[in-house]
């Protein structure tokens, strides 16, 4: 769907505004299945993952009206989506399971395709639905759930973001109270809890390891503005730190980014928070050790952009990827630029500070693709980044445009017939 051309860039400077968080918006959109009253979500980012989910939701009977970047959604008679290929196309489609089951007593969803970065099982989602009283029937490629939901207690073996979201989206209409232990604590979870409470739900403990939900008979509509995208913000900060950067992020939430900001500080750049926004100045130089963890630990989605930054750090940086089993694919593309990276299972050793030479590389997944765009900024000459699957446009509204506004030379070659934001 896209080919990017990135030229070496000595300095990024200026300011950019951060878009609304993809991983906050996706579960909010699924909440439209919970009520016949309209929910309005402001500043929805233009992302292919959002468009795909909207296609799935309209197959589920959700009505959608757009007013610029403001979406209003409501569902009179929701039902399970039928087109398997749509469901298999993205991970977040699994989040229609909980609200459909809660609203209609039935849900049939295709097992979401694993993706490049890992198997992506949904056993914890299903464990949660069973704790709320659902009968679960697995068939090849899909899962069917049915039953009238009642409150229940569930312990998540891993603080899964998606499983926590699915259980929340079901428990809000279950009869009785639910407790989720070892729940995910991500900012996107707190946002979903706040949004559902605005719809009349009764949730407490969002952002802590234990969340309590008092089920309600029904929920009503609301208008909501979701949080900014901490991963987009972090990606721009990494790009700035790879050059002689002086970049101001408007609308970011530094309180959602503590682990990343501390790690960036260890590279030797300066970070300042002010009413105007979050500013990074200086060029990173010191090698780092990164261990990805569930929030509030270092976010796995920032591992690839941070590895791009480590190419500029003289010495050996170490990355331990504890969340996904196959999230180093971008490393082999960086090696094509001349990077010195050694992978041992879930550990990557990056010997940085050496010259890199532009060549043709590929986007392996969403965050890996973004990392390769950043890597092109520090490679000599021109780097051609092939992104036939359109990974980057799935999760970044306009990464090339944001980098260009800061002085980078990044162009997009569109393939006729495919809309690209950039
Ligand atoms: C969400 O994915 C995000 N996606 C991911 O962002 C993010 O990397 C991830 O959380 C971790 O923060 C969205 O929010 C749409 P998990 P999710 O359930 O919910 C295992 C991006 O780049 N697991 O927390 O799928 C799973 O295999 C994307 O924007 C089970 O074993 O993540 C993985 O190893 C990539 N069983 C780990 O937990 C389950 O039932 C984390 O998964 C569910 C998950």
Short mmCIF file of C-alpha atoms and ligand atoms in Angstrom, two decimals:
data_model
loop_
_atom_site.label_atom_id
_atom_site.label_comp_id
_atom_site.label_asym_id
_atom_site.label_seq_id
_atom_site.Cartn_x
_atom_site.Cartn_y
_atom_site.Cartn_z
CA UNK A 1 0.00 0.00 0.00
CA UNK A 2 2.90 2.39 0.49
CA UNK A 3 6.58 2.93 -0.19
CA UNK A 4 8.43 5.52 1.88
CA UNK A 5 11.65 7.30 0.90
CA UNK A 6 13.65 8.61 3.85
CA UNK A 7 16.82 10.67 3.56
CA UNK A 8 19.52 11.21 6.18
CA UNK A 9 18.56 13.96 8.60
CA UNK A 10 20.95 15.89 10.84
CA UNK A 11 18.42 17.71 13.00
CA UNK A 12 14.72 17.58 13.84
CA UNK A 13 13.26 20.73 15.37
CA UNK A 14 9.85 22.32 15.87
CA UNK A 15 6.62 21.14 17.40
CA UNK A 16 3.93 18.56 16.67
CA UNK A 17 0.52 17.80 18.18
CA UNK A 18 -0.09 14.27 19.34
CA UNK A 19 -3.14 12.42 18.00
CA UNK A 20 -5.68 10.48 20.04
CA UNK A 21 -4.51 7.04 21.12
CA UNK A 22 -5.34 4.16 18.75
CA UNK A 23 -5.35 1.68 21.63
CA UNK A 24 -7.74 3.86 23.61
CA UNK A 25 -10.19 4.49 20.76
CA UNK A 26 -10.63 0.87 19.62
CA UNK A 27 -12.30 -0.44 22.83
CA UNK A 28 -14.40 2.74 23.11
CA UNK A 29 -15.81 2.13 19.63
CA UNK A 30 -16.79 -1.41 20.67
CA UNK A 31 -18.75 0.02 23.61
CA UNK A 32 -21.29 1.27 21.04
CA UNK A 33 -22.63 -2.30 21.10
CA UNK A 34 -23.73 -1.80 24.73
CA UNK A 35 -26.45 0.79 24.22
CA UNK A 36 -29.08 2.00 21.78
CA UNK A 37 -28.28 5.56 22.81
CA UNK A 38 -25.63 7.45 20.81
CA UNK A 39 -22.04 7.64 22.02
CA UNK A 40 -19.88 10.39 20.53
CA UNK A 41 -16.11 10.07 20.44
CA UNK A 42 -14.12 13.18 19.64
CA UNK A 43 -10.86 13.49 17.70
CA UNK A 44 -10.87 9.96 16.35
CA UNK A 45 -7.55 9.40 14.55
CA UNK A 46 -7.56 8.50 10.85
CA UNK A 47 -6.10 4.97 11.04
CA UNK A 48 -6.78 1.86 9.01
CA UNK A 49 -7.27 -0.12 12.24
CA UNK A 50 -10.10 2.29 13.14
CA UNK A 51 -11.63 2.01 9.66
CA UNK A 52 -11.48 -1.79 9.77
CA UNK A 53 -13.11 -1.90 13.21
CA UNK A 54 -15.85 0.47 12.02
CA UNK A 55 -16.55 -1.93 9.13
CA UNK A 56 -16.84 -4.79 11.62
CA UNK A 57 -19.08 -2.76 13.96
CA UNK A 58 -21.40 -1.79 11.14
CA UNK A 59 -21.63 -5.51 10.28
CA UNK A 60 -22.65 -5.95 13.92
CA UNK A 61 -25.53 -3.54 13.38
CA UNK A 62 -23.90 -0.42 14.78
CA UNK A 63 -25.02 2.85 13.17
CA UNK A 64 -22.14 5.25 12.56
CA UNK A 65 -22.26 8.93 11.68
CA UNK A 66 -19.19 11.07 11.11
CA UNK A 67 -18.70 14.77 11.60
CA UNK A 68 -15.06 15.36 10.68
CA UNK A 69 -13.00 13.54 13.30
CA UNK A 70 -16.01 13.14 15.59
CA UNK A 71 -17.86 9.81 15.41
CA UNK A 72 -21.33 9.09 16.78
CA UNK A 73 -22.34 5.44 17.10
CA UNK A 74 -25.38 3.57 18.43
CA UNK A 75 -26.84 0.08 18.04
CA UNK A 76 -30.56 -0.83 18.11
CA UNK A 77 -30.32 -4.58 17.36
CA UNK A 78 -26.67 -5.63 17.44
CA UNK A 79 -25.65 -9.04 16.12
CA UNK A 80 -22.42 -10.98 15.54
CA UNK A 81 -20.47 -10.00 12.40
CA UNK A 82 -20.56 -12.49 9.58
CA UNK A 83 -17.56 -11.76 7.36
CA UNK A 84 -14.73 -13.90 8.69
CA UNK A 85 -12.07 -12.19 6.63
CA UNK A 86 -12.83 -8.84 8.25
CA UNK A 87 -12.57 -10.27 11.75
CA UNK A 88 -9.42 -12.18 11.00
CA UNK A 89 -7.85 -8.98 9.78
CA UNK A 90 -7.17 -7.41 13.11
CA UNK A 91 -6.63 -8.10 16.73
CA UNK A 92 -8.95 -5.50 18.19
CA UNK A 93 -11.96 -7.17 16.56
CA UNK A 94 -11.91 -9.63 19.44
CA UNK A 95 -13.23 -6.76 21.58
CA UNK A 96 -16.70 -7.07 20.04
CA UNK A 97 -17.03 -10.35 21.97
CA UNK A 98 -17.72 -8.97 25.46
CA UNK A 99 -20.23 -6.25 24.57
CA UNK A 100 -22.14 -8.45 22.08
CA UNK A 101 -22.44 -11.22 24.67
CA UNK A 102 -23.54 -8.79 27.38
CA UNK A 103 -26.11 -7.04 25.18
CA UNK A 104 -27.57 -10.01 23.25
CA UNK A 105 -26.58 -13.14 25.21
CA UNK A 106 -24.75 -14.44 22.14
CA UNK A 107 -21.51 -13.75 20.30
CA UNK A 108 -19.70 -15.50 17.51
CA UNK A 109 -16.32 -14.11 16.52
CA UNK A 110 -13.56 -15.38 14.30
CA UNK A 111 -10.44 -16.22 16.25
CA UNK A 112 -8.40 -13.09 15.59
CA UNK A 113 -5.46 -13.89 13.37
CA UNK A 114 -2.19 -14.06 15.19
CA UNK A 115 0.01 -11.39 13.77
CA UNK A 116 3.66 -10.95 12.98
CA UNK A 117 4.66 -10.35 16.59
CA UNK A 118 3.18 -13.43 18.15
CA UNK A 119 0.49 -16.05 18.59
CA UNK A 120 -1.90 -13.64 20.34
CA UNK A 121 -4.10 -16.29 22.06
CA UNK A 122 -7.40 -15.24 23.65
CA UNK A 123 -7.59 -17.83 26.45
CA UNK A 124 -7.71 -15.12 29.12
CA UNK A 125 -10.58 -13.36 27.30
CA UNK A 126 -12.52 -16.66 27.27
CA UNK A 127 -11.65 -17.39 30.92
CA UNK A 128 -13.18 -14.04 31.80
CA UNK A 129 -16.36 -14.68 29.80
CA UNK A 130 -16.76 -18.07 31.48
CA UNK A 131 -16.34 -16.44 34.90
CA UNK A 132 -19.32 -14.25 33.98
CA UNK A 133 -21.40 -17.33 33.11
CA UNK A 134 -20.91 -17.69 29.36
CA UNK A 135 -20.78 -21.06 27.63
CA UNK A 136 -17.83 -21.10 25.24
CA UNK A 137 -17.69 -23.29 22.12
CA UNK A 138 -14.48 -23.28 20.11
CA UNK A 139 -14.73 -24.30 16.48
CA UNK A 140 -11.92 -24.18 13.93
CA UNK A 141 -11.31 -20.49 13.26
CA UNK A 142 -14.08 -19.11 15.44
CA UNK A 143 -15.55 -19.09 18.92
CA UNK A 144 -19.20 -18.96 19.96
CA UNK A 145 -20.31 -17.71 23.38
CA UNK A 146 -23.78 -17.64 24.85
CA UNK A 147 -25.56 -17.14 28.13
CA UNK A 148 -27.06 -14.49 30.38
CA UNK A 149 -24.15 -12.92 32.17
CA UNK A 150 -23.88 -12.64 35.95
CA UNK A 151 -21.13 -11.02 38.01
CA UNK A 152 -18.05 -13.10 38.76
CA UNK A 153 -14.47 -13.02 39.95
CA UNK A 154 -11.62 -13.58 37.54
CA UNK A 155 -7.89 -13.69 38.04
CA UNK A 156 -5.81 -12.93 34.93
CA UNK A 157 -2.69 -15.10 34.75
CA UNK A 158 -1.15 -12.23 32.79
CA UNK A 159 -2.38 -8.60 33.03
CA UNK A 160 -3.67 -8.77 29.48
CA UNK A 161 -4.85 -5.41 28.09
CA UNK A 162 -7.36 -6.95 25.70
CA UNK A 163 -8.71 -9.47 28.18
CA UNK A 164 -9.19 -6.74 30.80
CA UNK A 165 -11.04 -4.62 28.21
CA UNK A 166 -13.25 -7.48 27.02
CA UNK A 167 -14.23 -8.44 30.57
CA UNK A 168 -15.01 -4.80 31.41
CA UNK A 169 -17.14 -4.48 28.27
CA UNK A 170 -19.13 -7.55 29.37
CA UNK A 171 -19.30 -7.04 33.15
CA UNK A 172 -20.93 -3.60 32.90
CA UNK A 173 -24.26 -5.23 31.85
CA UNK A 174 -23.90 -8.45 33.86
CA UNK A 175 -26.33 -9.06 36.73
CA UNK A 176 -24.31 -8.51 39.92
CA UNK A 177 -20.76 -7.49 40.75
CA UNK A 178 -17.48 -8.52 39.14
CA UNK A 179 -13.90 -8.37 40.40
CA UNK A 180 -10.97 -8.54 37.99
CA UNK A 181 -7.68 -9.40 39.71
CA UNK A 182 -4.27 -8.87 38.13
CA UNK A 183 -5.98 -6.56 35.65
CA UNK A 184 -3.97 -4.51 33.16
CA UNK A 185 -3.11 -1.01 34.44
CA UNK A 186 -2.44 0.75 31.13
CA UNK A 187 -3.72 4.33 30.66
CA UNK A 188 -6.04 2.94 27.98
CA UNK A 189 -7.72 0.80 30.67
CA UNK A 190 -8.27 3.86 32.88
CA UNK A 191 -9.71 5.66 29.85
CA UNK A 192 -12.12 2.81 29.08
CA UNK A 193 -13.29 2.72 32.72
CA UNK A 194 -13.88 6.48 32.72
CA UNK A 195 -15.76 6.25 29.42
CA UNK A 196 -17.98 3.38 30.61
CA UNK A 197 -18.71 5.27 33.84
CA UNK A 198 -19.76 8.25 31.70
CA UNK A 199 -22.18 5.79 30.05
CA UNK A 200 -23.65 5.04 33.48
CA UNK A 201 -21.52 2.05 34.45
CA UNK A 202 -20.24 1.63 38.00
CA UNK A 203 -16.55 0.77 37.85
CA UNK A 204 -13.85 1.44 40.43
CA UNK A 205 -10.17 0.54 40.63
CA UNK A 206 -9.31 1.24 36.99
CA UNK A 207 -5.52 1.51 36.69
CA UNK A 208 -4.93 -0.54 39.83
CA UNK A 209 -4.44 -4.30 39.69
CA UNK A 210 -7.98 -4.93 40.91
CA UNK A 211 -11.07 -3.55 39.20
CA UNK A 212 -14.63 -3.74 40.60
CA UNK A 213 -17.73 -3.54 38.38
CA UNK A 214 -21.35 -3.29 39.55
CA UNK A 215 -23.44 -4.50 36.60
CA UNK A 216 -26.27 -2.22 35.38
CA UNK A 217 -29.55 -2.90 33.61
CA UNK A 218 -28.61 -0.62 30.76
CA UNK A 219 -26.19 2.12 29.82
CA UNK A 220 -26.80 5.48 28.18
CA UNK A 221 -24.92 7.55 25.63
CA UNK A 222 -22.18 10.09 26.30
CA UNK A 223 -19.60 12.28 24.58
CA UNK A 224 -15.95 11.59 25.24
CA UNK A 225 -12.50 12.69 24.24
CA UNK A 226 -9.94 9.87 24.61
CA UNK A 227 -6.35 10.19 25.81
CA UNK A 228 -3.43 11.08 23.51
CA UNK A 229 -1.27 8.37 21.96
CA UNK A 230 1.71 7.71 24.24
CA UNK A 231 3.30 5.43 21.62
CA UNK A 232 3.05 8.01 18.82
CA UNK A 233 4.52 10.55 21.26
CA UNK A 234 7.34 8.18 22.20
CA UNK A 235 8.07 7.43 18.55
CA UNK A 236 8.54 11.13 17.77
CA UNK A 237 10.74 11.57 20.86
CA UNK A 238 12.97 8.70 19.70
CA UNK A 239 13.26 10.28 16.24
CA UNK A 240 14.25 13.61 17.80
CA UNK A 241 16.83 11.97 20.07
CA UNK A 242 18.44 10.23 17.07
CA UNK A 243 19.29 13.65 15.57
CA UNK A 244 20.43 16.96 17.04
CA UNK A 245 16.84 17.27 18.21
CA UNK A 246 14.83 20.09 19.77
CA UNK A 247 11.21 19.00 19.52
CA UNK A 248 8.09 20.04 21.47
CA UNK A 249 5.15 17.64 21.73
CA UNK A 250 1.81 19.38 22.22
CA UNK A 251 -0.97 17.41 23.92
CA UNK A 252 1.13 14.49 25.15
CA UNK A 253 0.63 13.03 28.62
CA UNK A 254 4.09 12.64 30.24
CA UNK A 255 2.39 10.91 33.19
CA UNK A 256 1.53 8.06 30.78
CA UNK A 257 5.14 7.82 29.61
CA UNK A 258 7.29 7.70 32.76
CA UNK A 259 9.22 4.48 31.97
CA UNK A 260 10.02 5.72 28.46
CA UNK A 261 10.99 9.21 29.60
CA UNK A 262 13.37 7.86 32.24
CA UNK A 263 14.94 5.53 29.67
CA UNK A 264 15.35 8.37 27.17
CA UNK A 265 16.97 10.45 29.92
CA UNK A 266 19.55 7.67 30.41
CA UNK A 267 20.67 8.17 26.80
CA UNK A 268 21.77 11.71 27.70
CA UNK A 269 19.01 13.83 26.14
CA UNK A 270 17.17 16.51 28.12
CA UNK A 271 13.40 16.32 28.67
CA UNK A 272 11.37 19.24 30.02
CA UNK A 273 7.65 19.37 30.84
CA UNK A 274 5.92 22.75 30.69
CA UNK A 275 2.38 24.07 30.10
CA UNK A 276 3.37 24.33 26.42
CA UNK A 277 4.09 20.60 26.27
CA UNK A 278 6.89 18.04 26.53
CA UNK A 279 10.22 19.06 24.99
CA UNK A 280 13.21 16.87 24.13
CA UNK A 281 16.56 18.48 23.32
CA UNK A 282 19.95 17.04 22.42
CA UNK A 283 21.30 13.98 20.68
CA UNK A 284 21.24 10.62 22.50
CA UNK A 285 24.68 9.09 23.09
CA UNK A 286 24.70 6.63 26.04
CA UNK A 287 23.77 2.93 25.52
CA UNK A 288 20.76 1.58 27.46
CA UNK A 289 19.24 -1.60 28.87
CA UNK A 290 15.53 -2.07 28.17
CA UNK A 291 13.20 -4.73 29.60
CA UNK A 292 9.66 -4.57 28.26
CA UNK A 293 6.98 -5.12 30.91
CA UNK A 294 3.26 -4.61 31.46
CA UNK A 295 2.40 -1.05 32.46
CA UNK A 296 3.85 0.87 34.27
CA UNK A 297 6.97 -0.90 32.97
CA UNK A 298 8.65 -0.04 29.67
CA UNK A 299 6.01 -0.52 26.92
CA UNK A 300 6.60 -3.32 24.43
CA UNK A 301 5.22 -1.04 21.69
CA UNK A 302 8.19 1.24 22.23
CA UNK A 303 10.80 -1.53 21.95
CA UNK A 304 11.25 -1.22 18.19
CA UNK A 305 11.46 2.62 18.06
CA UNK A 306 13.89 2.49 20.99
CA UNK A 307 15.99 -0.08 19.14
CA UNK A 308 16.18 2.35 16.22
CA UNK A 309 17.47 4.96 18.66
CA UNK A 310 20.03 2.50 20.03
CA UNK A 311 21.65 2.31 16.57
CA UNK A 312 23.03 5.78 17.35
CA UNK A 313 24.26 4.94 20.87
CA UNK A 314 27.98 4.18 21.02
CA UNK A 315 28.38 0.87 22.86
CA UNK A 316 26.14 -2.12 23.50
CA UNK A 317 22.45 -1.64 24.28
CA UNK A 318 20.45 -4.61 25.55
CA UNK A 319 16.75 -5.30 24.90
CA UNK A 320 14.77 -7.99 26.72
CA UNK A 321 11.31 -8.45 25.14
CA UNK A 322 9.17 -10.17 27.80
CA UNK A 323 5.67 -9.54 26.36
CA UNK A 324 5.60 -10.95 22.79
CA UNK A 325 7.51 -13.96 21.56
CA UNK A 326 8.42 -12.64 18.12
CA UNK A 327 8.92 -8.91 18.32
CA UNK A 328 12.47 -8.49 16.97
CA UNK A 329 11.71 -8.83 13.24
CA UNK A 330 12.70 -5.20 12.63
CA UNK A 331 16.24 -6.12 13.79
CA UNK A 332 16.98 -8.02 10.58
CA UNK A 333 15.88 -4.98 8.57
CA UNK A 334 18.19 -2.77 10.62
CA UNK A 335 21.03 -5.19 9.89
CA UNK A 336 20.39 -4.55 6.19
CA UNK A 337 21.30 -0.91 6.91
CA UNK A 338 24.56 -2.12 8.42
CA UNK A 339 23.50 -2.33 12.07
CA UNK A 340 25.33 -4.74 14.38
CA UNK A 341 22.57 -6.63 16.22
CA UNK A 342 22.66 -10.08 17.78
CA UNK A 343 19.43 -11.85 18.78
CA UNK A 344 19.35 -14.61 21.40
CA UNK A 345 15.72 -15.68 21.88
CA UNK A 346 14.10 -12.74 23.68
CA UNK A 347 17.32 -10.76 24.05
CA UNK A 348 18.73 -8.37 21.44
CA UNK A 349 22.25 -6.94 21.76
CA UNK A 350 22.75 -3.80 19.68
CA UNK A 351 26.28 -2.55 19.16
CA UNK A 352 25.51 1.00 18.14
CA UNK A 353 27.35 4.13 17.04
CA UNK A 354 28.47 2.80 13.64
CA UNK A 355 27.70 4.38 10.25
CA UNK A 356 24.62 3.03 8.50
CA UNK A 357 23.98 3.09 4.76
CA UNK A 358 20.56 3.58 3.19
CA UNK A 359 19.13 0.71 1.17
CA UNK A 360 15.76 -0.95 0.57
CA UNK A 361 14.15 -2.38 3.72
CA UNK A 362 10.72 -3.69 4.69
CA UNK A 363 8.12 -2.88 7.30
CA UNK A 364 7.64 -6.10 9.30
CA UNK A 365 4.79 -4.93 11.58
CA UNK A 366 3.30 -1.69 12.88
CA UNK A 367 5.97 -0.60 15.36
CA UNK A 368 8.78 -2.30 13.42
CA UNK A 369 7.79 -0.28 10.36
CA UNK A 370 7.90 2.95 12.35
CA UNK A 371 11.32 1.94 13.67
CA UNK A 372 12.60 1.48 10.13
CA UNK A 373 11.34 4.94 9.17
CA UNK A 374 13.33 6.33 12.11
CA UNK A 375 16.37 4.24 11.17
CA UNK A 376 16.32 5.82 7.70
CA UNK A 377 16.82 9.21 9.34
CA UNK A 378 20.31 8.23 10.51
CA UNK A 379 21.40 6.08 7.54
CA UNK A 380 23.56 7.79 4.92
CA UNK A 381 21.81 8.57 1.66
CA UNK A 382 18.31 7.34 0.95
CA UNK A 383 16.41 4.47 2.57
CA UNK A 384 13.46 2.97 0.72
CA UNK A 385 10.94 1.46 3.14
CA UNK A 386 8.50 -0.99 1.55
CA UNK A 387 5.21 -1.27 3.42
CA UNK A 388 2.97 -3.36 1.14
CA UNK A 389 0.70 -4.41 4.04
CA UNK A 390 0.21 -0.81 5.13
CA UNK A 391 1.40 -1.58 8.67
CA UNK A 392 2.43 2.00 9.48
CA UNK A 393 -0.90 3.57 8.46
CA UNK A 394 -2.66 1.11 10.79
CA UNK A 395 -1.33 2.87 13.87
CA UNK A 396 0.06 6.27 12.94
CA UNK A 397 -2.24 8.92 11.44
CA UNK A 398 0.58 10.69 9.65
CA UNK A 399 4.06 9.73 10.85
CA UNK A 400 5.78 10.88 7.61
CA UNK A 401 3.95 14.21 7.77
CA UNK A 402 4.86 14.73 11.44
CA UNK A 403 8.53 14.00 10.74
CA UNK A 404 8.47 16.27 7.67
CA UNK A 405 7.04 19.11 9.78
CA UNK A 406 10.12 18.74 12.00
CA UNK A 407 12.52 18.96 9.06
CA UNK A 408 12.86 15.36 7.92
CA UNK A 409 12.86 14.42 4.24
CA UNK A 410 10.30 11.59 4.18
CA UNK A 411 8.07 11.05 1.15
CA UNK A 412 5.34 8.54 0.47
CA UNK A 413 4.78 6.85 -2.88
CA UNK A 414 1.15 5.87 -3.04
CA UNK A 415 0.04 2.77 -4.88
CA UNK A 416 -2.97 3.81 -7.05
CA UNK A 417 -6.30 3.00 -5.49
CA UNK A 418 -5.03 2.85 -1.93
CA UNK A 419 -5.54 5.87 0.33
CA UNK A 420 -2.47 6.69 2.37
CA UNK A 421 -2.19 9.36 5.05
CA UNK A 422 1.23 10.83 4.79
C1 LIG B 1 -2.64 -4.56 23.39
O1 LIG B 1 -2.64 -5.81 22.71
C2 LIG B 1 -2.23 -3.53 22.35
N1 LIG B 1 -3.20 -3.53 21.25
C3 LIG B 1 -0.84 -3.88 21.82
O2 LIG B 1 -0.45 -2.83 20.93
C4 LIG B 1 0.13 -3.91 23.00
O3 LIG B 1 1.41 -4.30 22.51
C5 LIG B 1 -0.35 -4.90 24.05
O4 LIG B 1 -1.69 -4.56 24.46
C6 LIG B 1 0.54 -4.93 25.28
O5 LIG B 1 0.58 -3.65 25.83
C7 LIG B 1 -4.36 -2.88 21.41
O6 LIG B 1 -4.65 -2.31 22.45
C8 LIG B 1 -5.29 -2.89 20.22
P1 LIG B 1 -2.16 -8.36 25.73
P2 LIG B 1 -3.27 -7.11 23.43
O7 LIG B 1 -3.45 -9.09 25.77
O8 LIG B 1 -4.46 -6.72 24.21
C9 LIG B 1 -0.61 -12.80 26.03
C10 LIG B 1 0.30 -1.91 18.92
O9 LIG B 1 1.41 -1.94 18.37
N2 LIG B 1 -2.03 -13.16 26.10
O10 LIG B 1 -1.80 -7.47 26.87
O11 LIG B 1 -3.42 -8.17 22.42
C11 LIG B 1 -0.23 -12.37 24.62
O12 LIG B 1 0.07 -13.47 23.82
C12 LIG B 1 -0.26 -3.16 19.53
O13 LIG B 1 -0.42 -0.88 19.03
C13 LIG B 1 -2.38 -14.47 26.40
O14 LIG B 1 -1.52 -15.33 26.58
O15 LIG B 1 -2.08 -7.48 24.40
C14 LIG B 1 0.99 -11.50 24.86
O16 LIG B 1 2.12 -12.34 25.00
C15 LIG B 1 0.65 -4.37 19.34
N3 LIG B 1 -3.69 -14.81 26.45
C16 LIG B 1 0.68 -10.84 26.21
O17 LIG B 1 -0.35 -11.63 26.81
C17 LIG B 1 -4.68 -13.89 26.24
O18 LIG B 1 -5.89 -14.25 26.33
C18 LIG B 1 0.20 -9.40 26.09
O19 LIG B 1 -1.01 -9.43 25.42
C19 LIG B 1 -4.31 -12.56 25.94
C20 LIG B 1 -2.99 -12.22 25.88
#
